[in-house]
């Protein structure tokens, strides 16, 4: 009887670990573009953004959309639902699905270093809660900062940086002034060379590439 109870306890314990293990596994998404492939992982501690992005991917909402806003040494942005087949002279940036995602700031664990996947949003004056767009996202390219520049930001804007943040912004680059204002919900794990190719394309006065850069497809992948 004792042996049966012991085996039952072990079985229940092992079953209880399964959901925990599943939650520790990060979802991977492959973004196939005109200029190459980018693989990102989605963070589990931003579950609202993770689940919304997965939903959009499964519904093929990103397939055929453009990287409609590209700024060198800053970021590349996509996900405007009006960008599919949009003529080159069309103004883009306002297309969305009519709902927002509540902000999920996991700071300072996740910050705007190079390669981070973040949610775009409308400005503070119309969006004081800093809620995120349902579809629009950006990938940080950024620039390098000196320790003096970071210390100046701390003094003038009250932004405190951890040693890890300082090291990343100095050695990898990023956009520290966006920290705490936009949700960071994932990270590029392969394909930053493709991101860099996109960030250096020619753009017009609206920061739109003069030649369309299409997201051919997005799909969930195992590795």
XYZ file of C-alpha atoms in Angstrom:
223
model
C 0.000 0.000 0.000
C 2.828 2.373 0.902
C 4.540 1.628 -2.435
C 1.323 2.445 -4.326
C 0.940 5.734 -2.453
C 4.579 6.602 -3.111
C 4.215 5.933 -6.843
C 0.996 7.961 -6.906
C 2.759 10.897 -5.237
C 5.623 10.745 -7.740
C 3.178 10.649 -10.666
C 1.217 13.634 -9.363
C 4.464 15.538 -8.754
C 5.718 14.870 -12.282
C 2.385 15.928 -13.773
C 2.515 19.154 -11.791
C 5.841 19.991 -13.437
C 4.492 19.720 -16.991
C 2.693 23.072 -17.114
C 5.693 24.779 -15.565
C 8.011 23.318 -18.188
C 5.626 24.261 -20.977
C 5.487 27.811 -19.716
C 9.278 28.044 -19.597
C 9.511 27.217 -23.312
C 9.608 30.425 -25.330
C 7.618 30.650 -28.557
C 9.710 31.152 -31.705
C 8.476 32.993 -34.788
C 10.164 33.064 -38.193
C 9.679 36.321 -40.113
C 10.370 35.760 -43.805
C 11.008 39.065 -45.619
C 12.061 40.211 -49.085
C 15.546 40.754 -47.658
C 15.942 37.538 -45.673
C 14.703 35.711 -42.595
C 14.523 36.952 -39.000
C 13.804 34.622 -36.082
C 12.426 36.027 -32.824
C 11.520 34.569 -29.472
C 8.531 35.836 -27.489
C 8.869 36.398 -23.746
C 6.543 34.476 -21.440
C 6.441 37.244 -18.845
C 4.639 39.518 -21.314
C 1.791 37.027 -21.886
C -0.781 39.462 -23.312
C 1.599 40.600 -26.038
C 2.906 37.078 -26.615
C -0.566 35.594 -27.062
C -1.767 38.458 -29.264
C 1.302 38.149 -31.528
C 0.815 34.374 -31.770
C -2.853 34.919 -32.662
C -1.901 37.364 -35.416
C 0.709 34.963 -36.781
C -1.708 32.016 -36.805
C -4.333 34.143 -38.576
C -1.703 35.199 -41.179
C -2.364 38.878 -40.449
C 1.265 39.839 -41.129
C 1.620 38.005 -44.434
C 2.100 40.554 -47.213
C 2.433 43.593 -44.940
C 5.374 46.007 -45.219
C 8.098 47.399 -43.036
C 6.564 50.827 -43.491
C 8.767 52.902 -41.161
C 12.552 52.569 -41.085
C 14.938 54.897 -39.263
C 18.681 54.271 -39.336
C 20.265 53.662 -35.934
C 16.818 53.550 -34.350
C 14.393 50.805 -35.454
C 12.446 49.091 -38.231
C 8.652 49.011 -37.900
C 5.925 46.891 -39.499
C 2.422 45.600 -38.944
C 0.248 48.353 -40.432
C -2.733 46.366 -41.755
C -3.234 48.964 -44.496
C 0.249 48.459 -45.911
C -0.489 45.347 -47.954
C -0.273 46.290 -51.636
C -0.141 49.986 -50.658
C 1.157 52.277 -53.431
C 4.513 53.917 -52.793
C 2.951 57.352 -52.306
C 0.438 56.181 -49.675
C 0.783 57.457 -46.117
C 1.147 54.520 -43.721
C 1.286 54.075 -39.973
C -2.358 54.347 -38.908
C -3.588 50.853 -39.790
C -4.607 48.708 -36.813
C -7.289 46.274 -35.648
C -9.344 48.598 -33.444
C -8.189 47.338 -30.052
C -5.114 47.757 -27.872
C -3.008 45.577 -25.572
C -2.420 46.815 -21.991
C 1.201 47.785 -21.375
C 3.424 45.057 -19.911
C 6.638 46.695 -18.721
C 9.054 44.106 -17.321
C 11.741 46.651 -16.522
C 14.693 46.624 -16.075
C 14.779 42.937 -17.107
C 13.732 43.830 -20.646
C 14.946 47.070 -22.136
C 15.541 48.650 -25.539
C 18.872 47.144 -26.446
C 19.672 46.209 -30.037
C 17.539 43.347 -31.370
C 14.571 43.699 -29.038
C 11.045 43.177 -30.388
C 8.663 45.855 -29.115
C 5.084 47.010 -29.527
C 4.334 50.269 -31.295
C 1.581 52.543 -29.945
C -0.088 55.910 -30.282
C 1.438 58.975 -28.527
C 1.123 59.736 -24.809
C -1.299 62.624 -25.251
C -3.983 60.288 -26.627
C -2.753 57.158 -24.878
C -1.605 57.945 -21.303
C -1.848 54.257 -20.348
C 0.810 53.499 -23.001
C -1.325 50.650 -24.382
C 0.133 48.852 -27.389
C -1.053 48.505 -30.966
C -2.801 45.239 -31.792
C -0.546 44.595 -34.798
C 2.249 47.143 -35.180
C 5.687 46.228 -33.847
C 9.284 47.342 -34.193
C 12.739 45.828 -33.873
C 15.399 47.973 -32.214
C 18.613 48.718 -34.083
C 19.723 51.774 -32.122
C 23.155 53.263 -31.698
C 26.065 53.035 -29.275
C 26.163 55.259 -26.202
C 29.066 56.369 -24.053
C 28.965 56.141 -20.282
C 28.991 59.936 -20.183
C 25.885 60.088 -22.389
C 24.056 57.568 -20.210
C 25.027 59.461 -17.043
C 23.704 62.644 -18.655
C 20.370 60.935 -19.349
C 20.211 59.874 -15.717
C 20.910 63.407 -14.527
C 18.606 65.238 -16.943
C 15.752 62.744 -17.359
C 15.985 60.717 -14.185
C 16.508 57.445 -16.063
C 18.408 54.980 -13.890
C 20.433 52.288 -15.642
C 21.507 48.955 -14.196
C 25.095 47.798 -14.847
C 23.698 45.307 -17.382
C 21.843 48.048 -19.233
C 24.865 50.313 -19.319
C 27.053 47.547 -20.694
C 24.482 46.640 -23.373
C 23.935 50.228 -24.510
C 27.663 50.840 -24.681
C 28.717 47.563 -26.355
C 25.623 46.507 -28.355
C 23.645 49.715 -28.780
C 19.968 50.504 -28.420
C 17.402 53.224 -27.756
C 17.424 53.870 -23.987
C 15.070 56.862 -24.111
C 12.210 54.461 -24.947
C 12.644 52.390 -21.787
C 9.558 52.256 -19.618
C 7.378 53.776 -22.350
C 6.952 50.938 -24.862
C 6.446 47.242 -24.137
C 9.379 44.972 -24.967
C 7.961 41.489 -25.578
C 10.567 39.548 -27.547
C 14.038 39.441 -29.042
C 15.744 38.571 -32.320
C 17.763 35.365 -31.954
C 18.766 34.987 -35.622
C 18.863 37.377 -38.538
C 20.149 40.704 -37.208
C 22.131 41.026 -40.456
C 18.778 41.099 -42.243
C 17.483 43.720 -39.793
C 20.573 45.806 -40.535
C 20.061 45.460 -44.298
C 16.544 46.793 -43.829
C 17.563 49.674 -41.567
C 19.993 51.052 -44.149
C 17.633 51.154 -47.131
C 16.752 54.482 -48.720
C 13.655 56.129 -47.236
C 11.456 59.133 -48.005
C 10.452 62.100 -45.830
C 7.942 59.883 -43.957
C 10.672 57.314 -43.156
C 9.025 54.853 -45.522
C 11.392 52.797 -47.699
C 11.377 54.017 -51.295
C 11.225 50.370 -52.366
C 8.686 48.167 -50.593
C 10.090 45.671 -48.086
C 7.487 42.963 -47.640
C 6.881 40.470 -44.853
C 6.269 37.442 -47.053
C 5.089 35.330 -44.141
C 5.334 34.694 -40.424
C 5.070 31.268 -38.855
C 5.634 29.536 -35.536
C 8.707 27.288 -35.528
C 10.167 24.725 -33.143
C 13.807 25.818 -33.284
